Structures are given as structure tokens and as C-alpha cells.
mmCIF file of N, CA and C in Angstrom:
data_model
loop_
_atom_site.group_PDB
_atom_site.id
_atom_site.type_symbol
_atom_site.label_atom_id
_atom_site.label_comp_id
_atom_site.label_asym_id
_atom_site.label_seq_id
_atom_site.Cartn_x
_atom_site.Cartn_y
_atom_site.Cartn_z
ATOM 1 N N UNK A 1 56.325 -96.171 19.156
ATOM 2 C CA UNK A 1 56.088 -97.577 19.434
ATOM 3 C C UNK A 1 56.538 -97.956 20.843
ATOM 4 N N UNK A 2 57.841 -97.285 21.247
ATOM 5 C CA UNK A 2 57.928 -97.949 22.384
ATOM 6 C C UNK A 2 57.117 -97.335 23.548
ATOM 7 N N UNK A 3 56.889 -95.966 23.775
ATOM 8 C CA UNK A 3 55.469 -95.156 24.532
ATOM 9 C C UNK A 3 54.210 -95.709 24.441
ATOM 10 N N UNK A 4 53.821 -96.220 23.136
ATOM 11 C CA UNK A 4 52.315 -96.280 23.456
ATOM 12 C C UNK A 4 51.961 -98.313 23.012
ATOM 13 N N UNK A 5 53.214 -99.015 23.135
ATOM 14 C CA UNK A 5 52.516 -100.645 23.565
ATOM 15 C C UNK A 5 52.447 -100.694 21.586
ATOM 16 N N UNK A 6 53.659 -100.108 21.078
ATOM 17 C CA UNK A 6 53.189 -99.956 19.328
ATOM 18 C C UNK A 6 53.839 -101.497 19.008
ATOM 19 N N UNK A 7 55.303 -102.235 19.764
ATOM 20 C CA UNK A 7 56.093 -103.469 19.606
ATOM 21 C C UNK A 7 54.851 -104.884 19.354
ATOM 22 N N UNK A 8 55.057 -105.546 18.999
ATOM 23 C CA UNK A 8 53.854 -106.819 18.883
ATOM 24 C C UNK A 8 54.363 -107.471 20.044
ATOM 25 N N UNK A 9 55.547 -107.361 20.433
ATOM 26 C CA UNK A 9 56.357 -108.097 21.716
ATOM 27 C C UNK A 9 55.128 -107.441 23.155
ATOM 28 N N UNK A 10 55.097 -106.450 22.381
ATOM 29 C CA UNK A 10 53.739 -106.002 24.199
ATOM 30 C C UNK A 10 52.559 -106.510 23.691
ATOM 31 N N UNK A 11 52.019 -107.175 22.704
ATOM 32 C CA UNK A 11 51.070 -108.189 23.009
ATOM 33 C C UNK A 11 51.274 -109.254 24.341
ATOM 34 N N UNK A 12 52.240 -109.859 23.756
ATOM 35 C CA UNK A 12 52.829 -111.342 24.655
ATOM 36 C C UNK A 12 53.022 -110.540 26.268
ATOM 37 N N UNK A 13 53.712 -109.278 26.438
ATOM 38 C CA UNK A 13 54.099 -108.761 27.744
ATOM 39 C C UNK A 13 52.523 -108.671 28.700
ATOM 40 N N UNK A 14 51.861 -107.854 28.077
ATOM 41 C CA UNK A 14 50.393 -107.836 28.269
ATOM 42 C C UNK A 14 50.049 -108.703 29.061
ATOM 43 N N UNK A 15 50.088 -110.475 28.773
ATOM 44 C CA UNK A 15 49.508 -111.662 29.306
ATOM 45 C C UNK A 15 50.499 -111.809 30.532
ATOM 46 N N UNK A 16 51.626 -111.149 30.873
ATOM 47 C CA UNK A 16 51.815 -111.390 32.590
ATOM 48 C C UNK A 16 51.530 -109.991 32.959
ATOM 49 N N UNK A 17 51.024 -109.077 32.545
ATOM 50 C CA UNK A 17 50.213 -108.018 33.266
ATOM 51 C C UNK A 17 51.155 -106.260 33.412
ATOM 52 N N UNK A 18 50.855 -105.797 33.645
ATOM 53 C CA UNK A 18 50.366 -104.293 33.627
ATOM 54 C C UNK A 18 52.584 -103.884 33.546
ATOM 55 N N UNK A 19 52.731 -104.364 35.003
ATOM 56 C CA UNK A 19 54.109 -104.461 35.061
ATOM 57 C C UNK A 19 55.479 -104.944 34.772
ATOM 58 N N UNK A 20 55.019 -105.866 33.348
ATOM 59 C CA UNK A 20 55.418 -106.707 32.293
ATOM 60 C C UNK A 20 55.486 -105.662 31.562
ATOM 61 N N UNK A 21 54.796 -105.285 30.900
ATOM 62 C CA UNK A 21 54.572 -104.080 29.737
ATOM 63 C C UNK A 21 55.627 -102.967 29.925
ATOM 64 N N UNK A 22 55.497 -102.459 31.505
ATOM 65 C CA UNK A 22 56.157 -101.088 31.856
ATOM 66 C C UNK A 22 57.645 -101.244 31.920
ATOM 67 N N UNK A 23 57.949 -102.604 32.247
ATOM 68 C CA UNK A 23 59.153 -103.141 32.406
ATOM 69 C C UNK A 23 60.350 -103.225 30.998
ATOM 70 N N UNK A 24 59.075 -103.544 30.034
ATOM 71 C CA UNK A 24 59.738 -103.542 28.933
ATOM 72 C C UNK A 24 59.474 -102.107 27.918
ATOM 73 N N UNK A 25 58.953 -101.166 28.556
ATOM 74 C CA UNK A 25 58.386 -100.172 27.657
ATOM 75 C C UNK A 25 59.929 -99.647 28.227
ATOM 76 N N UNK A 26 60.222 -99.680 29.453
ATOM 77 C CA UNK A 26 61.779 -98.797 30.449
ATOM 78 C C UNK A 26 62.705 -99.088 29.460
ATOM 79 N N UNK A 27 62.693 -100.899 29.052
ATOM 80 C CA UNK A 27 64.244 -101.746 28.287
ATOM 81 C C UNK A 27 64.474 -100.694 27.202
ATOM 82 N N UNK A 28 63.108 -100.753 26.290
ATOM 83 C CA UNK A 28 63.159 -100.388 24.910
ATOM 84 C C UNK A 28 63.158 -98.730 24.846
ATOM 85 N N UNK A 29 62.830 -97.722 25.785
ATOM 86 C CA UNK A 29 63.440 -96.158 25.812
ATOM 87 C C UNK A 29 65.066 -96.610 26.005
ATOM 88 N N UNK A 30 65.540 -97.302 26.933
ATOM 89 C CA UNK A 30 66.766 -97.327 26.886
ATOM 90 C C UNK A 30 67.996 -97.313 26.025
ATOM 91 N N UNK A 31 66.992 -98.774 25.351
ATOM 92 C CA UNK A 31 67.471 -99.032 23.942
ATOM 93 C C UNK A 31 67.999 -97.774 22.905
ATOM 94 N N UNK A 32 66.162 -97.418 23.122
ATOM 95 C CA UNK A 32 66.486 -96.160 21.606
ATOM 96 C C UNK A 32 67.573 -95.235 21.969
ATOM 97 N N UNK A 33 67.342 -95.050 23.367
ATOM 98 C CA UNK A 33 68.143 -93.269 23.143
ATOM 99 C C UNK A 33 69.708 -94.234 23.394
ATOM 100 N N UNK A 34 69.896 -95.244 23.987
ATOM 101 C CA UNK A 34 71.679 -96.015 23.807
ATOM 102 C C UNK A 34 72.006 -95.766 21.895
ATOM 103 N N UNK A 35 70.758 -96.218 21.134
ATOM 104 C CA UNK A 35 70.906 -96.319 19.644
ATOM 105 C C UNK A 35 70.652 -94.432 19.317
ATOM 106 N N UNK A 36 70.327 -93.541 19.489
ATOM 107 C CA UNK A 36 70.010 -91.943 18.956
ATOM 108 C C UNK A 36 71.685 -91.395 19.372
ATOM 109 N N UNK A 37 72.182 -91.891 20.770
ATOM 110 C CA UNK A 37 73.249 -91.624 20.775
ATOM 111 C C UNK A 37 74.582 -92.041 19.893
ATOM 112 N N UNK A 38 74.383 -93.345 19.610
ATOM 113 C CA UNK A 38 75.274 -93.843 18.672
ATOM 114 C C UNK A 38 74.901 -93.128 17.345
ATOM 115 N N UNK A 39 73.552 -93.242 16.711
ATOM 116 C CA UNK A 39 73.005 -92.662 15.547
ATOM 117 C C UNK A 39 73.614 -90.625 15.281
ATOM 118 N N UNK A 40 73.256 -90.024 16.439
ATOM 119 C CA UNK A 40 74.200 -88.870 16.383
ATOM 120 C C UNK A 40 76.013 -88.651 16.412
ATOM 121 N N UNK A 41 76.181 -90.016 16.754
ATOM 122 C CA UNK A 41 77.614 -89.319 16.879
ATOM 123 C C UNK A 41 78.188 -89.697 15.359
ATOM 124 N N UNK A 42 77.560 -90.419 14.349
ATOM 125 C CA UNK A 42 77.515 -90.487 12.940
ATOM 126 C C UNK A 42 76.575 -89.454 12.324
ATOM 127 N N UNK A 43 75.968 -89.073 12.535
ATOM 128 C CA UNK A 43 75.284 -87.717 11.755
ATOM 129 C C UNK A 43 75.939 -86.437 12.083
ATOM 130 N N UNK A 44 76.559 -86.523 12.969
ATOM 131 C CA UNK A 44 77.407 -85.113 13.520
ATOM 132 C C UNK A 44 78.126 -84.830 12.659
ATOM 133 N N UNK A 45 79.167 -86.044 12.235
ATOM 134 C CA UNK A 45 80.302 -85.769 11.400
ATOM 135 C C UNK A 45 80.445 -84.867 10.069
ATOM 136 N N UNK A 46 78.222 -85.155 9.617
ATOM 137 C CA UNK A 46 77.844 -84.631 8.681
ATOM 138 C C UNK A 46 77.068 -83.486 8.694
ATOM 139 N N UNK A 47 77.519 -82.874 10.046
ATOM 140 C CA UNK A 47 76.827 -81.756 10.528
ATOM 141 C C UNK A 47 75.198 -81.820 10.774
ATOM 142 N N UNK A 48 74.724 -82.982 10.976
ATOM 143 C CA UNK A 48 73.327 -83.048 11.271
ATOM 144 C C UNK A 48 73.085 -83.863 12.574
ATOM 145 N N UNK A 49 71.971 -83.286 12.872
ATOM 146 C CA UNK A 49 71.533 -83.928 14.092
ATOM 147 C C UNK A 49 70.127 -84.128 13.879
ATOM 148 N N UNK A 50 70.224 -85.512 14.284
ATOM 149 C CA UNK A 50 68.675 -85.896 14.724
ATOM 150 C C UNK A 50 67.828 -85.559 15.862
ATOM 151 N N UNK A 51 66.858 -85.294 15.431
ATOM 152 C CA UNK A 51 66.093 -85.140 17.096
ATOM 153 C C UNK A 51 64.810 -86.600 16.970
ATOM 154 N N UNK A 52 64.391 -86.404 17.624
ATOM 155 C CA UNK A 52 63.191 -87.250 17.889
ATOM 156 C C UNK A 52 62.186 -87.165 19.020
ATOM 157 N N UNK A 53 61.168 -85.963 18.467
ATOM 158 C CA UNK A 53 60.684 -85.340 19.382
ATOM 159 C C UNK A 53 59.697 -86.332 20.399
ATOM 160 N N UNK A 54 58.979 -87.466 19.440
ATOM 161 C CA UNK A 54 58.134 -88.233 20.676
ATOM 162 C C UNK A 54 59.468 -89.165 21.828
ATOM 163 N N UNK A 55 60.637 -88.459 21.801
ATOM 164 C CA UNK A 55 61.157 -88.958 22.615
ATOM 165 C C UNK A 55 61.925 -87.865 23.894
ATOM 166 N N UNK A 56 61.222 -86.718 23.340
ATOM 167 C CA UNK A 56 62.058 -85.604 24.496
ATOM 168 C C UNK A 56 61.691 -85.859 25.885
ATOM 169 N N UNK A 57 62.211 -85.504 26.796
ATOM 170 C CA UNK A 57 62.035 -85.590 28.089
ATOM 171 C C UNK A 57 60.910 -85.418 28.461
ATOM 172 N N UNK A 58 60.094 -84.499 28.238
ATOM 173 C CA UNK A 58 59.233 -83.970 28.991
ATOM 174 C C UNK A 58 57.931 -84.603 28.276
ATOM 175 N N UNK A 59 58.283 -84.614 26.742
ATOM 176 C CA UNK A 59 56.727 -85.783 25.554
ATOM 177 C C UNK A 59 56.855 -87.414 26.492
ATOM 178 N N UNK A 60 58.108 -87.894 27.209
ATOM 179 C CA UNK A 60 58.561 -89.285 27.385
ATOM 180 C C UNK A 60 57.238 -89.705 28.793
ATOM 181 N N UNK A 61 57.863 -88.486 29.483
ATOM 182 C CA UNK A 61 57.207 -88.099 31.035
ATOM 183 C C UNK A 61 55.654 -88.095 30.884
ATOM 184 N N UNK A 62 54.957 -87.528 30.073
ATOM 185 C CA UNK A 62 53.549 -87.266 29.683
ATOM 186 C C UNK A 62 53.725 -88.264 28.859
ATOM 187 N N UNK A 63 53.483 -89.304 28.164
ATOM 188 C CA UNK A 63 53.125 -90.520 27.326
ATOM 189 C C UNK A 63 53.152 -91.503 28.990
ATOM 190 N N UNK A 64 54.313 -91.871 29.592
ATOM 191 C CA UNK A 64 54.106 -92.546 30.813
ATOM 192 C C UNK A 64 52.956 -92.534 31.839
ATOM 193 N N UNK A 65 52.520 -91.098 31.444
ATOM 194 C CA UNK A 65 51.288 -90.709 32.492
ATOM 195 C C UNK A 65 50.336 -91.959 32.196
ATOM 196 N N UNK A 66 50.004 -92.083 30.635
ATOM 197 C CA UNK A 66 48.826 -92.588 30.170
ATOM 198 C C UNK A 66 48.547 -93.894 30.156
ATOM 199 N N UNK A 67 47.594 -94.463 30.879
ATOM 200 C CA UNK A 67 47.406 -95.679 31.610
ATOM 201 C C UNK A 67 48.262 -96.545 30.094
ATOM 202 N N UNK A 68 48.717 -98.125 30.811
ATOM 203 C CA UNK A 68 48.797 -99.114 29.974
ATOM 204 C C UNK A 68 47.412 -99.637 29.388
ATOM 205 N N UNK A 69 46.668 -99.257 30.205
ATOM 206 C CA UNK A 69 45.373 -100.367 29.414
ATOM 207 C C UNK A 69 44.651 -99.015 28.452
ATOM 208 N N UNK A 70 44.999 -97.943 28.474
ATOM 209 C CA UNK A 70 44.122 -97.623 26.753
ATOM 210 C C UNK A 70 45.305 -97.647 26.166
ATOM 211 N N UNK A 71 46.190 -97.859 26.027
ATOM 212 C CA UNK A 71 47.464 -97.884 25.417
ATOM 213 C C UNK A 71 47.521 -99.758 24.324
ATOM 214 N N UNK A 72 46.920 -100.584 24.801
ATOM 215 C CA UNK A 72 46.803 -101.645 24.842
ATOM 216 C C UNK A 72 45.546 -102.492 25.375
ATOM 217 N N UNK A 73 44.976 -102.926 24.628
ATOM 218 C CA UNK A 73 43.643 -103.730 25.647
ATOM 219 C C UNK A 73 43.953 -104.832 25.460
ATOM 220 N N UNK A 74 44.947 -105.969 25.550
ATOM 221 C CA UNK A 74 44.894 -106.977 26.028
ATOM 222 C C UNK A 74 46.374 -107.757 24.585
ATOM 223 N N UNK A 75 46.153 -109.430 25.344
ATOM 224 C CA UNK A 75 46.931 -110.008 23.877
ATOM 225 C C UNK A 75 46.532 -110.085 22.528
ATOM 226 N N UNK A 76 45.187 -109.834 22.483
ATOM 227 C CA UNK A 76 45.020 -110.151 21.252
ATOM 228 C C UNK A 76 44.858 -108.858 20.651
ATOM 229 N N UNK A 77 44.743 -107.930 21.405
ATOM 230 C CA UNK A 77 44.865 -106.045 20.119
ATOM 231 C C UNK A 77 45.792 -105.990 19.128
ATOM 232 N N UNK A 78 45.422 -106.544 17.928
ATOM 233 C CA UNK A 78 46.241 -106.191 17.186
ATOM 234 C C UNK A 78 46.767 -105.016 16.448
ATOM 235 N N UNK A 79 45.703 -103.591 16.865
ATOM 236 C CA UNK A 79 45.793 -102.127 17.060
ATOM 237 C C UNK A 79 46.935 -101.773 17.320
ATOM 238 N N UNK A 80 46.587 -101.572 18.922
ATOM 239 C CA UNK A 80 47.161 -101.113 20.051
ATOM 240 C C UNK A 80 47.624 -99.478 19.430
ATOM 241 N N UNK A 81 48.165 -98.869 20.426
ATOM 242 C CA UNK A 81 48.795 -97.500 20.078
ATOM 243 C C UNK A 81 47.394 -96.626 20.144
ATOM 244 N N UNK A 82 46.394 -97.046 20.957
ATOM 245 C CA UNK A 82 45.460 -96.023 20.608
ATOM 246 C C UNK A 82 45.154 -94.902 20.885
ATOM 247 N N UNK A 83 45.922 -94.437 21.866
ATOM 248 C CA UNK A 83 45.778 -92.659 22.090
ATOM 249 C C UNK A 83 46.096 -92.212 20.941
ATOM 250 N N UNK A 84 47.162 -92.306 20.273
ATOM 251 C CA UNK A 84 47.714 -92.095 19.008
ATOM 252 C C UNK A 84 46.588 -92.018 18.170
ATOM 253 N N UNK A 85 45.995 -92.937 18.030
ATOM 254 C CA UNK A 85 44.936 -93.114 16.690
ATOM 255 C C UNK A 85 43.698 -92.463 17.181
ATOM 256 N N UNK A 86 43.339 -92.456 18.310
ATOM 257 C CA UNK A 86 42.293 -90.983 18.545
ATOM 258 C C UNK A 86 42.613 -89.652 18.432
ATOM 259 N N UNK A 87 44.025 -89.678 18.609
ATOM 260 C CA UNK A 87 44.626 -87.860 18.199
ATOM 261 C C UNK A 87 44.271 -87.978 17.337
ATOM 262 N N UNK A 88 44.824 -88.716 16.105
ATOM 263 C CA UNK A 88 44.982 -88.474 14.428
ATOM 264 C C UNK A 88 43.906 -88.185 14.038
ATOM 265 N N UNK A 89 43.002 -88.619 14.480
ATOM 266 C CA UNK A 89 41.175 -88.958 13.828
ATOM 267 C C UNK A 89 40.627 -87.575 14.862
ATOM 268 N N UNK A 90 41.215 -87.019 15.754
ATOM 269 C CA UNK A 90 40.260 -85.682 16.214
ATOM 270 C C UNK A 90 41.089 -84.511 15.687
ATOM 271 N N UNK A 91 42.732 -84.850 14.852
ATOM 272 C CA UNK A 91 42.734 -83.811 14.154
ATOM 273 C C UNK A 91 42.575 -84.307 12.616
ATOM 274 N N UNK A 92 41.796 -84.588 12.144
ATOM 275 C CA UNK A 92 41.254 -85.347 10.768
ATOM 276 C C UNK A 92 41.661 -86.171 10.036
ATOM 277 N N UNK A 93 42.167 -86.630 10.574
ATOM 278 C CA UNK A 93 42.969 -87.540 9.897
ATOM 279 C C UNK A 93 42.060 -89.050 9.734
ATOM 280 N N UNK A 94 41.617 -89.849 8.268
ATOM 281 C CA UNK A 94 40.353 -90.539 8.438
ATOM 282 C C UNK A 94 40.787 -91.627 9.414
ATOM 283 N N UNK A 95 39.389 -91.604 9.412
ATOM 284 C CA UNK A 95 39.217 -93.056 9.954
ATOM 285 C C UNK A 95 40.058 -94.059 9.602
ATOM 286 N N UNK A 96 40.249 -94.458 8.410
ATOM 287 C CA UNK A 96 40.586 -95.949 7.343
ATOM 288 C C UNK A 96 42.032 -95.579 7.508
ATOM 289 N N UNK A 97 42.784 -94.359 7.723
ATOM 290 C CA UNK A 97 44.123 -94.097 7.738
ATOM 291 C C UNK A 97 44.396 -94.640 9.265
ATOM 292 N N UNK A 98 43.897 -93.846 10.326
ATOM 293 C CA UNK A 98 44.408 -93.720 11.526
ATOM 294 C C UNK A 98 43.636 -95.278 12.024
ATOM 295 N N UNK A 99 43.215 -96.113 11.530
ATOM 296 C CA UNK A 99 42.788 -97.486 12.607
ATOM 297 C C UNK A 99 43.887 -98.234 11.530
ATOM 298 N N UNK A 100 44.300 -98.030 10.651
ATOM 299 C CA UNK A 100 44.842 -99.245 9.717
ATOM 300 C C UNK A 100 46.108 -100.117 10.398
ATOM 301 N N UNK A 101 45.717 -100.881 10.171
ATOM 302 C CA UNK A 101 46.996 -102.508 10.901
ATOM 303 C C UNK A 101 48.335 -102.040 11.117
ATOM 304 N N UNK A 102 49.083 -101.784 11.694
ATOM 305 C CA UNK A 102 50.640 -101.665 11.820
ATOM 306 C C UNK A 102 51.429 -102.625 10.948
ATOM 307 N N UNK A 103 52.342 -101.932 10.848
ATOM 308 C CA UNK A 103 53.279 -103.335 10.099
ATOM 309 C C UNK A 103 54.546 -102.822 10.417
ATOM 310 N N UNK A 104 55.515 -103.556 10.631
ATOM 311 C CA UNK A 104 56.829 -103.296 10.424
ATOM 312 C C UNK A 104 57.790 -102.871 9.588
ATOM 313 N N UNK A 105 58.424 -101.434 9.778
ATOM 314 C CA UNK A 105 58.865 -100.578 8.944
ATOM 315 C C UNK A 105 59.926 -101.665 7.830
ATOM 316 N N UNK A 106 60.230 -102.431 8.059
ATOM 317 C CA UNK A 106 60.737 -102.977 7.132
ATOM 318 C C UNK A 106 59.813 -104.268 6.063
ATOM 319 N N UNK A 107 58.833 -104.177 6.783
ATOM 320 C CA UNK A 107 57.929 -104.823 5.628
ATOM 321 C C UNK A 107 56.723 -103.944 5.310
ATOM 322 N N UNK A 108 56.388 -103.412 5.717
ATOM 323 C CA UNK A 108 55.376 -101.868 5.392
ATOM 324 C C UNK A 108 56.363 -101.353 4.147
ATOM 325 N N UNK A 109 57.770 -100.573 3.727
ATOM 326 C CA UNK A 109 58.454 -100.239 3.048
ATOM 327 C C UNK A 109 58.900 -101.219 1.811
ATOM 328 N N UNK A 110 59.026 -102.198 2.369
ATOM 329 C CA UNK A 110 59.888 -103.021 1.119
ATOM 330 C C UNK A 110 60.526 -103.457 1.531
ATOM 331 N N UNK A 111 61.715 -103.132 2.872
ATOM 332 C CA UNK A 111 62.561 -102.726 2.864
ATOM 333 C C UNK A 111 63.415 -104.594 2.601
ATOM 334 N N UNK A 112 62.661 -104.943 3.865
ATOM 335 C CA UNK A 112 62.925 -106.332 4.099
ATOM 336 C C UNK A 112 62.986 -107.364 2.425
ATOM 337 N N UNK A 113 61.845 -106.672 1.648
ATOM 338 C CA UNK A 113 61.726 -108.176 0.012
ATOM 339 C C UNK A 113 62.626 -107.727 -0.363
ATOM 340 N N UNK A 114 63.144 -106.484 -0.964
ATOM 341 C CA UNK A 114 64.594 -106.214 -1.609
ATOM 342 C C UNK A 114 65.612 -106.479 -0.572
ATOM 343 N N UNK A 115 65.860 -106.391 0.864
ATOM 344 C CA UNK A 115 67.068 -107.227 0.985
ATOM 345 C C UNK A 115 66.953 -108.847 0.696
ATOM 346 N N UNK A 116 66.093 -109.462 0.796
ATOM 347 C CA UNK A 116 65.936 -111.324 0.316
ATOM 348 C C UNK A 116 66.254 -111.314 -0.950
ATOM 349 N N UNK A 117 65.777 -110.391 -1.887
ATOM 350 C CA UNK A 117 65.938 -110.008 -3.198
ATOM 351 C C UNK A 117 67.490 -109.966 -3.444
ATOM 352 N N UNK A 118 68.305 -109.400 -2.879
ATOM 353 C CA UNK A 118 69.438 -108.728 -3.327
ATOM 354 C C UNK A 118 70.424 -110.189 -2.814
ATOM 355 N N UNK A 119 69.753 -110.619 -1.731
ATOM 356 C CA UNK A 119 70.907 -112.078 -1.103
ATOM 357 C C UNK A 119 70.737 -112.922 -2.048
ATOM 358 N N UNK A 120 69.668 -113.368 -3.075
ATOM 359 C CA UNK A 120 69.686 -114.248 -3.969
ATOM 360 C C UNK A 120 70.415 -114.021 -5.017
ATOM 361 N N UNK A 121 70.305 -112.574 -5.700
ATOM 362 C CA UNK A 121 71.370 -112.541 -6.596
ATOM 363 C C UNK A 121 72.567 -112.214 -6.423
ATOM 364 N N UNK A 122 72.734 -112.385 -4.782
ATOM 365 C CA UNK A 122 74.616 -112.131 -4.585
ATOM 366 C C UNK A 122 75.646 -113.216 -4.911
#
């Protein structure tokens, strides 16, 4: 999400232009790997480590290559992410899977109605 314009926040960035987007695509790598570092030094304890390969150095460097505008066509794409969704679909992945709406991992999951769920009966 943060490589390929996946945030709904790079809709809105989009409408002041190209260097809006890139500006905030820089914030939010920052973000993650400030949060992978904190996130490992709690999985260590348990002898595991996370990786996160669409974030290695060299996958980070090659995703940057790829223009903002197929990455995003404008404010109103509610897509977006589309290099992504032409990989998936040229390695078979259908159609109806790889174009389907994004949603936010916490409302795509649940995750979000069972916590509202759980504050009412606290």
C-alpha cells in the first residue's frame, strides 16, 4: 500500500499533484520500517523475525521506479495499486479477484465490528 498509491489518503494527495503523492509515499516507508523495527524487537524475544519482502531494499528501489500515474490515475480511482493487479491477472489470478475494491484490513477482516462489539459489552 504504501509503494503502489494502495492508502485512500493518496486519493486526496493526488489532487495537489505528482509530488504530493511521492512526498507522502517517503512519510509512510518511514513510518513502516520506524513500526517493523519496533515490531521485531518484540518478535525477537520469541525468536522470530519478521521480514516483509515488498519492503526490501532493492523491491522498495524498483516499485519507486514505477511512474505515480499508473500507480494511481487520479482522485477519484478508487482501484489504484494497479501494477499490482496486472501482475496478479498475468499470473492468473481472475479477473473478479485481482480488480476487487480494497478495503481496510480492519474492516475487510472483522477486525474493527468485534472491537465496537466487545466496547459495548465491557
Amino acid at each position: 500500500d504504501e509503494l503502489f498509491c494502495g492508502y485512500n489518503s493518496y486519493r486526496e494527495a493526488i489532487e495537489k499533484g505528482e509530488d504530493e503523492v511521492t512526498k507522502m509515499m517517503i512519510e509512510k516507508l518511514k513510518n513502516e520500517g520506524e513500526m517493523m523495527v519496533a515490531i521485531n524487537q518484540v518478535t525477537a524475544e520469541f525468536g522470530v523475525r519478521m521480514i516483509q519482502p515488498f519492503l526490501s531494499p532493492d523491491f522498495v528501489e524498483y516499485a519507486k521506479k514505477i511512474p505515480i500515474s499508473e500507480k494511481i490515475h487520479g482522485p477519484d480511482d478508487i482501484q489504484r495499486k494497479h501494477p499490482i493487479r496486472e501482475l496478479a491477472m498475468d499470473y492468473g489470478v481472475p479477473e473478479v479477484a485481482a480488480q476487487k475494491r480494497k478495503k481496510a484490513l480492519q474492516y475487510g477482516s472483522q477486525i474493527h465490528k468485534s472491537l465496537l462489539k466487545s466496547r459495548k459489552t465491557s
